Coordinates of C-alpha atoms in Angstrom, one line a residue:
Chain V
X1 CA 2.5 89.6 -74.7
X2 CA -0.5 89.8 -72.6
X3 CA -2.4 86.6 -72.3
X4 CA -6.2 85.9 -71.7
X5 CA -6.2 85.4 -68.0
X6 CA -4.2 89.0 -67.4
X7 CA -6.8 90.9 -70.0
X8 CA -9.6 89.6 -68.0
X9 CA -8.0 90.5 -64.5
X10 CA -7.5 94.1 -66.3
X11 CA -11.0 93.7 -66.7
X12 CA -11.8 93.5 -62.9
X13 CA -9.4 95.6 -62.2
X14 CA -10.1 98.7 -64.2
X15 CA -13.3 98.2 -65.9
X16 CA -15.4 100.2 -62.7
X17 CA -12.9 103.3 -63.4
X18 CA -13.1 103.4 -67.0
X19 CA -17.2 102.7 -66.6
X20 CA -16.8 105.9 -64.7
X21 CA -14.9 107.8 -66.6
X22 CA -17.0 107.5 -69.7
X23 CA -20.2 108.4 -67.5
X24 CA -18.8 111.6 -66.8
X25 CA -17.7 112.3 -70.2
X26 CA -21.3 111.3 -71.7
X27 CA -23.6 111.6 -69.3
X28 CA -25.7 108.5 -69.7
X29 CA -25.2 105.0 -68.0
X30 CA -26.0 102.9 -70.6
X31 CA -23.9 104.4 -73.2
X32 CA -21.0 104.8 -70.7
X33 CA -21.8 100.8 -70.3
X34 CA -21.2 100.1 -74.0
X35 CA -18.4 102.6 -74.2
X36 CA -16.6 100.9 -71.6
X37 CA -17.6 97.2 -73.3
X38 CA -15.9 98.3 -76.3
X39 CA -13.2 100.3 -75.0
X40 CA -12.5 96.3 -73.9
X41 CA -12.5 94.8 -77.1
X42 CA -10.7 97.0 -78.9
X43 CA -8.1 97.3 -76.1
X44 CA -7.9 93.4 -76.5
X45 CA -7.9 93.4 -80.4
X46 CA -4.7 95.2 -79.8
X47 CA -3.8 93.2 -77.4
X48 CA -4.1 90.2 -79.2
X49 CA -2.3 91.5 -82.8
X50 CA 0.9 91.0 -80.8
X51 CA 1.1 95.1 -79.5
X52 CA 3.5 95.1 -76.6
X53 CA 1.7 97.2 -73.6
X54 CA 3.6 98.4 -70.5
X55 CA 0.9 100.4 -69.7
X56 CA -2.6 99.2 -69.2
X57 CA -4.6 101.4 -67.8
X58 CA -2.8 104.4 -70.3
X59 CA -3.9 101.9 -73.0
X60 CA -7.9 101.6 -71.8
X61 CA -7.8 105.4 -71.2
X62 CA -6.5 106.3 -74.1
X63 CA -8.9 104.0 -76.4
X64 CA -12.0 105.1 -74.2
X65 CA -10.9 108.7 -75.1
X66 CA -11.2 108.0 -79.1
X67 CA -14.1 106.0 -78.6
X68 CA -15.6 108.7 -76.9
X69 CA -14.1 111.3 -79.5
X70 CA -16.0 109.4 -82.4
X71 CA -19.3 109.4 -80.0
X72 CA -19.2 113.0 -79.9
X73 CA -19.1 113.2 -83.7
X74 CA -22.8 111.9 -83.9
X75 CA -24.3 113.2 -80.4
X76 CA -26.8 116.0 -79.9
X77 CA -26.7 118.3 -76.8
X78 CA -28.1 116.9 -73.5
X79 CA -30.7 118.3 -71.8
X80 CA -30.5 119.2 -67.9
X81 CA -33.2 116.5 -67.7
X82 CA -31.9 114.2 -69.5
X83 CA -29.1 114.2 -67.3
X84 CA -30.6 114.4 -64.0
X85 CA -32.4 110.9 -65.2
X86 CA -29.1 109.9 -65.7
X87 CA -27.2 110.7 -62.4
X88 CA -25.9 108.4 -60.1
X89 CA -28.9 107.0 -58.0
X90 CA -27.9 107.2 -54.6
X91 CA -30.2 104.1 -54.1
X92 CA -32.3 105.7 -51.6
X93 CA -35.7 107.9 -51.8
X94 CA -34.9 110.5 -48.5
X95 CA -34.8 113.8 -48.8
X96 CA -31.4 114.0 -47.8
X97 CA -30.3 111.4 -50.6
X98 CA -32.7 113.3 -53.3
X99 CA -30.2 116.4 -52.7
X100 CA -27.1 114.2 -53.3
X101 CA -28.8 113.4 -56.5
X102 CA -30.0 116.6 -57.9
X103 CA -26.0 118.0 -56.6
X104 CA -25.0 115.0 -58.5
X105 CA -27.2 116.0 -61.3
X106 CA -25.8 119.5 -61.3
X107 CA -22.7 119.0 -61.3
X108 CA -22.7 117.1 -64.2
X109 CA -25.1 119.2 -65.7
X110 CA -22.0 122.0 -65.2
X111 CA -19.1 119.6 -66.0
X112 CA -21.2 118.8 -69.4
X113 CA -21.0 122.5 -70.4
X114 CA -17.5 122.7 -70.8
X115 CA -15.4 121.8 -74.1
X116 CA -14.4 118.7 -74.3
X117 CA -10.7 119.3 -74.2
X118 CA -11.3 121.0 -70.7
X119 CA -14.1 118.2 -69.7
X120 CA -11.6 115.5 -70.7
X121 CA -8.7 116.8 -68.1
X122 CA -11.3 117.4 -64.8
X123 CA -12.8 114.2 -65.5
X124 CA -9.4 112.3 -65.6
X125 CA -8.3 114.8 -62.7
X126 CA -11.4 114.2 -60.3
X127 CA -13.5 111.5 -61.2
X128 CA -10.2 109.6 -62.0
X129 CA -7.9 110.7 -59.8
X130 CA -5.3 110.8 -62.0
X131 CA -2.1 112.6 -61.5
X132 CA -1.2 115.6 -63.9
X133 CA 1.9 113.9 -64.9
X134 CA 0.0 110.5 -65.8
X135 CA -2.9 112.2 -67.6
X136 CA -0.2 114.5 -69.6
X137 CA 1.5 110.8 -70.6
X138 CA -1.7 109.1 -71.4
X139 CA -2.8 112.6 -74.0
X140 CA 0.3 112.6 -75.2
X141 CA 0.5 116.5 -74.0
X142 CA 3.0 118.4 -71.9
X143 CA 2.4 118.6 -68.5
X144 CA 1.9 122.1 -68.3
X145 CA -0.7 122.3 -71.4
X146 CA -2.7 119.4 -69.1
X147 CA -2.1 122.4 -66.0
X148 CA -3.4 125.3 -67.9
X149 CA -6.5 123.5 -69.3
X150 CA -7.0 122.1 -65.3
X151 CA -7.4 126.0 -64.9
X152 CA -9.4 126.6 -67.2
X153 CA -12.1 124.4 -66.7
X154 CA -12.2 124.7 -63.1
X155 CA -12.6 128.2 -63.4
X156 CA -15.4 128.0 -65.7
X157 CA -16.9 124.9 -64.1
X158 CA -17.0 127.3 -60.8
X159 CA -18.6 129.9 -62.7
X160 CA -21.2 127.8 -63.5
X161 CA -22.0 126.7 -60.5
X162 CA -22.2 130.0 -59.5
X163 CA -24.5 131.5 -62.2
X164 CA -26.3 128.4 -62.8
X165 CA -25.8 125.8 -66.0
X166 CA -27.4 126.8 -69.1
X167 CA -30.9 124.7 -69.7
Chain M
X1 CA -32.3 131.5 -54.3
X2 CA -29.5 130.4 -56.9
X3 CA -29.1 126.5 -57.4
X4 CA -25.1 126.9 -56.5
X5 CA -26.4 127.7 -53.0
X6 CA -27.4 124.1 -52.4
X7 CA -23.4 123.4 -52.8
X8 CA -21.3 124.4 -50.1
X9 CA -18.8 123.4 -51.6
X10 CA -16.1 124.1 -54.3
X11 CA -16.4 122.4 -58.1
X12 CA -13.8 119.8 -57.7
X13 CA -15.0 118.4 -54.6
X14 CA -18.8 118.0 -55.5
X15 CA -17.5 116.2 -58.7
X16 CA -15.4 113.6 -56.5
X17 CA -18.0 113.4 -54.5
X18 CA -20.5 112.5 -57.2
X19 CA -17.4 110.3 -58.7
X20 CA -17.6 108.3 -55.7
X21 CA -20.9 107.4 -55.6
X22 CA -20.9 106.2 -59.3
X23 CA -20.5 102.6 -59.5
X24 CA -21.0 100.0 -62.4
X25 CA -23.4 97.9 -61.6
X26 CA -22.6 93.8 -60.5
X27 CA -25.0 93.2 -63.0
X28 CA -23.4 95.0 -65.8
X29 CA -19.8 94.0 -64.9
X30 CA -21.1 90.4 -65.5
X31 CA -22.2 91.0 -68.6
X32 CA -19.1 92.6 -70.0
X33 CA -17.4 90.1 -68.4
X34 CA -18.9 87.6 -70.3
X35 CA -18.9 89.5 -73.7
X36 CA -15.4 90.1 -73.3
X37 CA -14.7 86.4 -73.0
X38 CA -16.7 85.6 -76.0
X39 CA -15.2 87.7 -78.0
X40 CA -11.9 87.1 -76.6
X41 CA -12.3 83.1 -77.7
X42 CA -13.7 83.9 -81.0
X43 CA -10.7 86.2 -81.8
X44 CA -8.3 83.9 -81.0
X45 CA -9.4 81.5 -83.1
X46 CA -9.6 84.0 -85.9
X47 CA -5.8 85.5 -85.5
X48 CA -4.2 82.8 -83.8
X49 CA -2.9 85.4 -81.0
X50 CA -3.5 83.8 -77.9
X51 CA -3.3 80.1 -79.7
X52 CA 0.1 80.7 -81.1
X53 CA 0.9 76.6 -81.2
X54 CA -1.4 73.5 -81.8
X55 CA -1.3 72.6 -78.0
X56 CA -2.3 75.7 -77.1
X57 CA -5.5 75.8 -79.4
X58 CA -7.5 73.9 -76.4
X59 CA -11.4 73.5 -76.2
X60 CA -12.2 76.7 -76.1
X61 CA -10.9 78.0 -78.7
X62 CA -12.2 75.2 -80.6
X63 CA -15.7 75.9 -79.4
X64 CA -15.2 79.4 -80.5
X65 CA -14.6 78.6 -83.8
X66 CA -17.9 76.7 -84.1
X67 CA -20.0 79.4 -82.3
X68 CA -18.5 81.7 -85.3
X69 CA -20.3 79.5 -87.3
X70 CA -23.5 79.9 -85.6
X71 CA -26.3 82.3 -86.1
X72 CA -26.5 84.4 -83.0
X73 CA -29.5 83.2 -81.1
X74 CA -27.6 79.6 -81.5
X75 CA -24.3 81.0 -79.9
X76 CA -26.8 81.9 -76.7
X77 CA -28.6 78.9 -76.5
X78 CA -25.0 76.6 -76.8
X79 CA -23.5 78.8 -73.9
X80 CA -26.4 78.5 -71.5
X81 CA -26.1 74.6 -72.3
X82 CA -22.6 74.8 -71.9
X83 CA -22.9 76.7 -68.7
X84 CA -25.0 74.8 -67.0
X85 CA -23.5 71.5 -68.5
X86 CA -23.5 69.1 -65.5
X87 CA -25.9 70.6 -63.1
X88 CA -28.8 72.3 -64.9
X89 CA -28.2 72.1 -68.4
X90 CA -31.1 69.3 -69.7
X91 CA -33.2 72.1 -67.7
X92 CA -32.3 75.0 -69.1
X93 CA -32.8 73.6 -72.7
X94 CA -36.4 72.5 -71.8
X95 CA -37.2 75.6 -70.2
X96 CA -37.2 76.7 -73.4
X97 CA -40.1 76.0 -74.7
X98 CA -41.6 76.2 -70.9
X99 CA -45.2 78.1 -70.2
X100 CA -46.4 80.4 -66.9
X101 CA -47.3 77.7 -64.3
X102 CA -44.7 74.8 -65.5
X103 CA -42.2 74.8 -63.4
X104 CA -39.2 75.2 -65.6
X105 CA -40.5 78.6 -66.2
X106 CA -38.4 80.5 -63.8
X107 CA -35.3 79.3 -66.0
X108 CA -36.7 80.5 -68.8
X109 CA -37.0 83.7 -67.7
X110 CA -34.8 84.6 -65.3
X111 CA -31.7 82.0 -66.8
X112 CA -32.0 81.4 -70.2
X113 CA -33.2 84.9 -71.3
X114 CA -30.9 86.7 -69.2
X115 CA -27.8 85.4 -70.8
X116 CA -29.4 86.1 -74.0
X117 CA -29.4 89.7 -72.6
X118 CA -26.0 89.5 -72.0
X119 CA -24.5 88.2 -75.2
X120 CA -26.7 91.2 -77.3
X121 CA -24.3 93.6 -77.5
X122 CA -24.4 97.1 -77.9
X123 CA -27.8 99.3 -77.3
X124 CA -29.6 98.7 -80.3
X125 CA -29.2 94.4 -80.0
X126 CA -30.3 94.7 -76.4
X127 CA -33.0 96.8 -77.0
X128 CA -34.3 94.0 -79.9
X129 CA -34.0 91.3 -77.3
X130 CA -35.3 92.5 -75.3
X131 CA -38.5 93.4 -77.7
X132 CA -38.0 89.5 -79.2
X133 CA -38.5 88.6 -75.1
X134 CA -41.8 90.8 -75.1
X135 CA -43.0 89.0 -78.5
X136 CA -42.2 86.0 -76.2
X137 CA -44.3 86.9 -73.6
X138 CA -47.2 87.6 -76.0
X139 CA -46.8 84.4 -77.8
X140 CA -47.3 82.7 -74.3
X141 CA -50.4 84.1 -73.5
X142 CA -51.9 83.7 -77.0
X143 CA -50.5 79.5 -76.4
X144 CA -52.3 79.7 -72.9
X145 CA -55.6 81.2 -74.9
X146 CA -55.4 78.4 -77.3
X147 CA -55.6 75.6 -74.3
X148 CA -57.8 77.8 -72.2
X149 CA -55.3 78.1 -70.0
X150 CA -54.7 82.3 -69.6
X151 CA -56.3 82.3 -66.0
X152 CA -55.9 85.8 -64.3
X153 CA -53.2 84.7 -62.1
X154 CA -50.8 82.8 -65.1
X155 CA -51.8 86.3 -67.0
X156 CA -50.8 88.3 -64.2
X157 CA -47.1 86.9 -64.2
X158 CA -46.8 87.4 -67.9
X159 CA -47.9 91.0 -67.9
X160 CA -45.4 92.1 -65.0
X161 CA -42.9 90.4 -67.3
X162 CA -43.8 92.3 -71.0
X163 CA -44.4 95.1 -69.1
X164 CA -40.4 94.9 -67.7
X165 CA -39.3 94.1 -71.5
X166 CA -41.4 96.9 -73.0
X167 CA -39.8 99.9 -70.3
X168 CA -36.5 98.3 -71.4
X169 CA -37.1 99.1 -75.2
X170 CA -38.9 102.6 -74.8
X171 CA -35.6 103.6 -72.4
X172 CA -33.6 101.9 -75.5
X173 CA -35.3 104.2 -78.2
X174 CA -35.0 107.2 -76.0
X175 CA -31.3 106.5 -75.7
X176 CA -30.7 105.9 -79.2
X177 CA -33.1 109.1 -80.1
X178 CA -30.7 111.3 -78.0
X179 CA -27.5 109.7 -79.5
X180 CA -28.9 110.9 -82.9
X181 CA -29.7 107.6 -84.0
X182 CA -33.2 108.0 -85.4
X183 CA -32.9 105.4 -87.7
X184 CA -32.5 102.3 -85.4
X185 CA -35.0 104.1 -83.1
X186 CA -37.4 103.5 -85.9
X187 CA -36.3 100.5 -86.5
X188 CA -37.1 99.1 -83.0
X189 CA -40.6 100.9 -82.6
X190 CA -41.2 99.9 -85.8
X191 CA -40.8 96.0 -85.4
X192 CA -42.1 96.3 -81.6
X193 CA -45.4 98.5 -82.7
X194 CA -46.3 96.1 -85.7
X195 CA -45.5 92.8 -83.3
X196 CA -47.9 94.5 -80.6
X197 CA -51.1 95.0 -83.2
X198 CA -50.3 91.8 -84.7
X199 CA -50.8 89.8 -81.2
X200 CA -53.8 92.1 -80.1
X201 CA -54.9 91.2 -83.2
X202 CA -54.7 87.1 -82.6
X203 CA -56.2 87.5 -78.8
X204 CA -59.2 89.6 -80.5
X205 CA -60.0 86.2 -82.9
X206 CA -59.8 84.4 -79.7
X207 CA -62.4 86.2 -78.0
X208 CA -64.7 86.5 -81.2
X209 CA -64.6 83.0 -81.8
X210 CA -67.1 81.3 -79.7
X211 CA -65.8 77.9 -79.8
X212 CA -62.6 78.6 -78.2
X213 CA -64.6 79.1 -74.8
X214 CA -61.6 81.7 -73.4
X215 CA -61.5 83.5 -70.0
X216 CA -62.6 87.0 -71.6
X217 CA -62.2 89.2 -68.7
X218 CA -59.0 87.8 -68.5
X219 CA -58.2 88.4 -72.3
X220 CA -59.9 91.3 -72.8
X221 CA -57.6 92.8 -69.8
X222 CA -54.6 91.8 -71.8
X223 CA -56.1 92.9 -74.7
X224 CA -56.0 96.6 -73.2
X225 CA -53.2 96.4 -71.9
X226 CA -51.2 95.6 -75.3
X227 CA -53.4 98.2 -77.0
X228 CA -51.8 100.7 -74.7
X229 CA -48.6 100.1 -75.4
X230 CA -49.3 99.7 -78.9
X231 CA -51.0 103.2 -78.7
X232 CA -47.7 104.1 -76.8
X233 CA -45.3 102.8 -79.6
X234 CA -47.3 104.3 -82.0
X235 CA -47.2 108.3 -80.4
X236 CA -43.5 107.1 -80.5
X237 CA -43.4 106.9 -84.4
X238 CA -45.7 109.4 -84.7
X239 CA -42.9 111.7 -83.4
X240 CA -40.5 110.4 -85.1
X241 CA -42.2 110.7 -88.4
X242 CA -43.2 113.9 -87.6
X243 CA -39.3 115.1 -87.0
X244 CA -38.6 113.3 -90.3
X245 CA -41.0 115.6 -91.9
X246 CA -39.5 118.7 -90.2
X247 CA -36.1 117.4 -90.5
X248 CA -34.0 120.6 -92.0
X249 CA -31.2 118.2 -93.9
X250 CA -32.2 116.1 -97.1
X251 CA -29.5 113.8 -96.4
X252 CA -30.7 113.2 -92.8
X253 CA -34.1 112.3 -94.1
X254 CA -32.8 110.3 -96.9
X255 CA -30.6 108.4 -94.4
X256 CA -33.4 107.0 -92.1
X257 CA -36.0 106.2 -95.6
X258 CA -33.3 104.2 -97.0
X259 CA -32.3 102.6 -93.6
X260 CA -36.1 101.8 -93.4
X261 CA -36.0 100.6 -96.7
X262 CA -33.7 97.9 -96.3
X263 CA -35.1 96.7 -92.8
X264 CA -38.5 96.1 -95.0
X265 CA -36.7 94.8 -98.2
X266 CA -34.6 92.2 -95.9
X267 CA -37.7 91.8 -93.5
X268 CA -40.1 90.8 -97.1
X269 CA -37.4 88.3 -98.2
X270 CA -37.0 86.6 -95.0
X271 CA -40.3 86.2 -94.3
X272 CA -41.1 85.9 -97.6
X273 CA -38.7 82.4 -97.8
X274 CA -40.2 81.7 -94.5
X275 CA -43.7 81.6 -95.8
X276 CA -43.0 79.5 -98.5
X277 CA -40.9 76.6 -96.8
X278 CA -43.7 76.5 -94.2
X279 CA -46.4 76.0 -96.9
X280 CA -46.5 72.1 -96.4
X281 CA -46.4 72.7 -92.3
X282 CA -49.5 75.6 -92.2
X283 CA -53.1 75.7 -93.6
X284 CA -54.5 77.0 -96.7
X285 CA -56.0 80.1 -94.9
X286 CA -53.3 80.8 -92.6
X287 CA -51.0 80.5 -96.2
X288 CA -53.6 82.7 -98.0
X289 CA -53.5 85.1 -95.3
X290 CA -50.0 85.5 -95.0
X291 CA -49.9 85.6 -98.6
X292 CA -52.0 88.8 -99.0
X293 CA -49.7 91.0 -96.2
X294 CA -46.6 90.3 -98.0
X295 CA -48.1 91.0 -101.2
X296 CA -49.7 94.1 -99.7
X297 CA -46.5 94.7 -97.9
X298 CA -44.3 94.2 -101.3
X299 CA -46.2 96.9 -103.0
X300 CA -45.8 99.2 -100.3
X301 CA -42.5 99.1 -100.4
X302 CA -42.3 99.4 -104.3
X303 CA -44.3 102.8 -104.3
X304 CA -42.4 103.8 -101.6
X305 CA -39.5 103.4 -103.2
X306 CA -40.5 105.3 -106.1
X307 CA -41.4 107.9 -103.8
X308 CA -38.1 108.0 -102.1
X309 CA -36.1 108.0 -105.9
X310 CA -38.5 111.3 -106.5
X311 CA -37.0 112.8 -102.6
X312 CA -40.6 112.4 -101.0
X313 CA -38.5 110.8 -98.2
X314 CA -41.5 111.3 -95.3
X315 CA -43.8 109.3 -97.7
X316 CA -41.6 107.1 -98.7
X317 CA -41.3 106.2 -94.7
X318 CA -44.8 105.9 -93.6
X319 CA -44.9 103.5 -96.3
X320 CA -41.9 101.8 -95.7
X321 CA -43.3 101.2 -91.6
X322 CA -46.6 100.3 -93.3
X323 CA -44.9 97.8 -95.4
X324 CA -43.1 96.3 -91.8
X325 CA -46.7 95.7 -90.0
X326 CA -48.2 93.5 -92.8
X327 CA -44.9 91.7 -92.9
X328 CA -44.8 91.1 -88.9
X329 CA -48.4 90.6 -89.0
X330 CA -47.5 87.9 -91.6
X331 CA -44.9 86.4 -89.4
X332 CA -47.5 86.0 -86.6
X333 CA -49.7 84.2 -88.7
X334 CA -47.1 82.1 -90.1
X335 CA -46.3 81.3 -86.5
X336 CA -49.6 80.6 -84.9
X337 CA -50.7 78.2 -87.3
X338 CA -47.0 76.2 -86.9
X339 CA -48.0 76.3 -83.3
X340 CA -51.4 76.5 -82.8
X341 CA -54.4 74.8 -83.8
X342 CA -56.5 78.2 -84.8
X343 CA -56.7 78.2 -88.3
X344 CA -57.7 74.1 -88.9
X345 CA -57.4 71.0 -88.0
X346 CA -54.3 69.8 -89.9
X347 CA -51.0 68.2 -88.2
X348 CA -48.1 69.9 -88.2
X349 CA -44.9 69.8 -86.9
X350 CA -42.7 72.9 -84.9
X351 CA -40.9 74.8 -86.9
X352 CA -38.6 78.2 -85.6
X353 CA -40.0 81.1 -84.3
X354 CA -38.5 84.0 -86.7
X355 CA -37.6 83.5 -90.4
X356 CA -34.5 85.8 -89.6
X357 CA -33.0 83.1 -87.1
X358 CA -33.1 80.4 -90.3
X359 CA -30.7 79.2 -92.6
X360 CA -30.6 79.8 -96.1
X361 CA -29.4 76.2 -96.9
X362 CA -33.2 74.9 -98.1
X363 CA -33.7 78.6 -100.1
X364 CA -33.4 76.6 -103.5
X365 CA -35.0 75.9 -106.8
X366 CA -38.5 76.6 -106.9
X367 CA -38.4 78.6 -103.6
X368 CA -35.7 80.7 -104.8
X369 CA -38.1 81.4 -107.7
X370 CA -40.9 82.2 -105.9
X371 CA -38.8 84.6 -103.8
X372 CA -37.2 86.7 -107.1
X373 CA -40.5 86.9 -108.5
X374 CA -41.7 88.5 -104.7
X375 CA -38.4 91.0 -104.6
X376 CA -39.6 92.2 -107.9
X377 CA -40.0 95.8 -106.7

């Protein structure tokens, strides 16, 4: 079983990328901050009832994806403005770095629009930079059902872009 | 010109881009770091996982098990003794109870108070400490006041400071607000709004009272100031009372009265208890005082009650918030007179700052009495 000093070097390890992950499914950084705090625990509650785990990252992306699942349940619709607060600051006021965060906002704004199913698979595909193969293994989908919905979204994601997201 | 124009680029590689650029903060990895490990120790105590033999169930898990038994506020104030333990602990539990201008201040604030920050998890508990660390800040100046010691520059450091607690909280009910969660919204403007007028309230007696010989530009400035962002906490329930009234589900506004409900039914017992236990400690008018608010507070709470049985849910609400201002206002007074000399001249000794942080160990005999006859709704 995993001990204490391994769950907190998974901690190190992966806690940026599953932060991340959870900002691009929910569009806020303090809620992807307490998403990935309790993807944590609960990954280490299993942890500690004994649970075998040969794959940790699968494990943290898999619980991050239920937590996110029962977030969902309770959230309202987001606001383009509400997600351009929330974009990824840039850290710098020039005007150059005030485009990188309205694109940043944007493209959230577009990724936010699709269904989650389709939201779930670019965000593991391009944010994480997962492999199809390991994203169909951590959904427990084939990896051709992961392909299609890739396909989808993209194409829709591109249309938005295109068109402009809906306020 | 279409907003896609600014792109140059296709879908997939703005959002790796964007990806990139998104990082978790040091300061946030820290703080789950230390949550994690918290939580890690107190679970192992609790299932024996990581402790499977004697020999392996060393200090720390030992530790955890008595921080289980803490209330919360004593889990923080062990682990930043336990932190510093060997360097700076002894200063870290004196900073404490430090003022603007002493020179364990700093820890206060930027130490002790920060690791508090740390171990309040979830959205809600951070955005309550960090209104309890605003309360703080007010409670410093109305000290300074009392010693005639709130000089523009020692006021100036403490408003930067409840100024950077407050954004925290209205960015915390605007998060919880657009996760759905009206009714801890309301819970934290509600505590925060009544805490605000209750201070304002204590500075005002400061500057009417002749005999206390205060700065009053100084005071009346901070006066203002908490009346702003008591005007600004109060637009906030204004809204949200006014969506509660609108609200097109029953059961949604059901959901928030009753939620309110029991904050101010848990809030009137606790404070309640509080009152009484301090009797010996505060003076008669300070007593009396407090006295009245809960009593006004109790009755609030039982009409609104009725109202809520008979579905007026708005009502029942705007009583129910009503009913949490007299009881914070209350607390404050409670508090003032354990710590302050402004309602007499009688000794007494320091008690805790919040009746919700005590024990229920003394809550006996003729207090418990006192307290069923109070609950009587």
């Amino acid at each position: 079983m995993m001990d204490h000093d391994n769950f907190i070097a998974a901690y190190d390890e992966y806690a940026e990328a599953i932060y991340r992950h959870c900002f691009f499914r929910v569009s806020s950084e303090e809620q992807a901050q307490d998403l990935m705090q309790e993807t944590f625990l609960k990954a280490w509650n299993y942890v500690s009832n004994g649970n075998e785990v040969r794959n940790m990252r699968a494990l943290l992306y898999r619980t991050a994806n239920n937590l996110i699942i029962d977030y969902y349940r309770k959230k309202k619709a987001l606001s383009l403005d509400a997600i351009l607060e929330n974009a990824p600051d840039p850290a710098a006021e020039s005007a150059g770095r005030m485009d990188e965060r309205h694109e940043a906002a944007f493209v959230i704004s577009c990724l936010s629009q699709l269904d989650e199913d389709c939201r779930q698979v670019i965000t593991m595909r391009y944010v994480d930079e997962l492999p199809v193969k390991e994203i169909a293994s951590i959904l427990g989908e084939k990896e051709n059902t992961i392909s299609v919905r890739l396909h989808r979204g993209l194409k829709k994601a591109r249309k938005l872009m295109t068109d402009g997201p809906q306020p | 010109m279409k907003r896609s124009q600014h792109l140059n680029t296709q879908f997939e590689t703005a959002l790796n881009k964007t990806a990139r650029t998104t990082r978790l903060s040091d300061e946030a990895r820290e703080r789950g770091r230390m949550r994690l490990l918290a939580h890690m120790n107190a679970s192992a105590v609790t299932t024996g996982a990581s402790s499977p033999s004697p020999r392996r169930r060393n200090g720390a898990a030992l530790f955890a098990n008595l921080l289980r038994a803490m209330p919360m506020p004593l889990v923080a104030a062990s682990l930043i003794g336990i932190t510093l333990l060997g360097g700076g602990g002894a200063a870290a539990y004196f900073a404490q109870d430090a003022l603007p201008g002493d020179p364990l201040y700093p820890i206060k604030i930027n130490l002790n108070e920060r690791v508090e920050s740390a171990l309040a998890f979830g959205t809600e508990a951070q955005g309550e400490m960090s209104a309890r660390h605003a309360e703080r800040r007010l409670a410093e100046a109305v000290e300074l006041a009392s010693r005639h010691q709130l000089r523009e520059q020692v006021a100036t450091i403490i408003e930067t400071n409840f100024q950077r607690h407050l954004d925290h909280v209205e960015r915390v009910i605007s998060q919880l607000e657009e996760a759905g969660n009206d009714e801890a919204a309301a819970r934290l403007q509600s505590h925060l709004e009544a805490r605000l007028a209750a201070h304002e309230e204590l500075l005002h007696r400061f500057q009417e009272d002749e005999s206390q010989q205060v700065d009053q530009n100084t005071v009346a400035r901070f006066r203002t100031h908490i009346e702003q962002e008591t005007q600004e906490f109060r637009s906030i329930r204004e809204q949200l009372e006014e969506r509660l009234q609108r609200a097109d589900e029953a059961p949604a506004r059901q959901r928030i009265a009753q939620s309110t409900y029991e904050a101010a039914t848990k809030s009137l017992g606790e404070v309640g208890g509080y009152l009484v236990r301090s009797k010996e400690k505060i003076d008669r008018s300070a007593y009396d005082s407090a006295w009245e608010d809960i009593e006004k507070a109790r009755k609030l709470i039982g009409e609104g009650k009725r109202l809520m049985e008979a579905g007026s849910y708005g009502e029942a609400y705007t009583n129910f918030t009503e009913a949490n201002h007299l009881i914070a206002r209350a607390t404050v007074t409670i508090n003032v007179s354990l710590r302050l000399n402004l309602y007499g001249d009688k000794k007494r000794e320091r008690s805790e700052e919040d009746p919700s942080l005590e024990r229920s160990d003394e809550a006996s005999g003729s207090i418990r009495v006192q307290l069923d006859e109070l609950l009587q709704l």
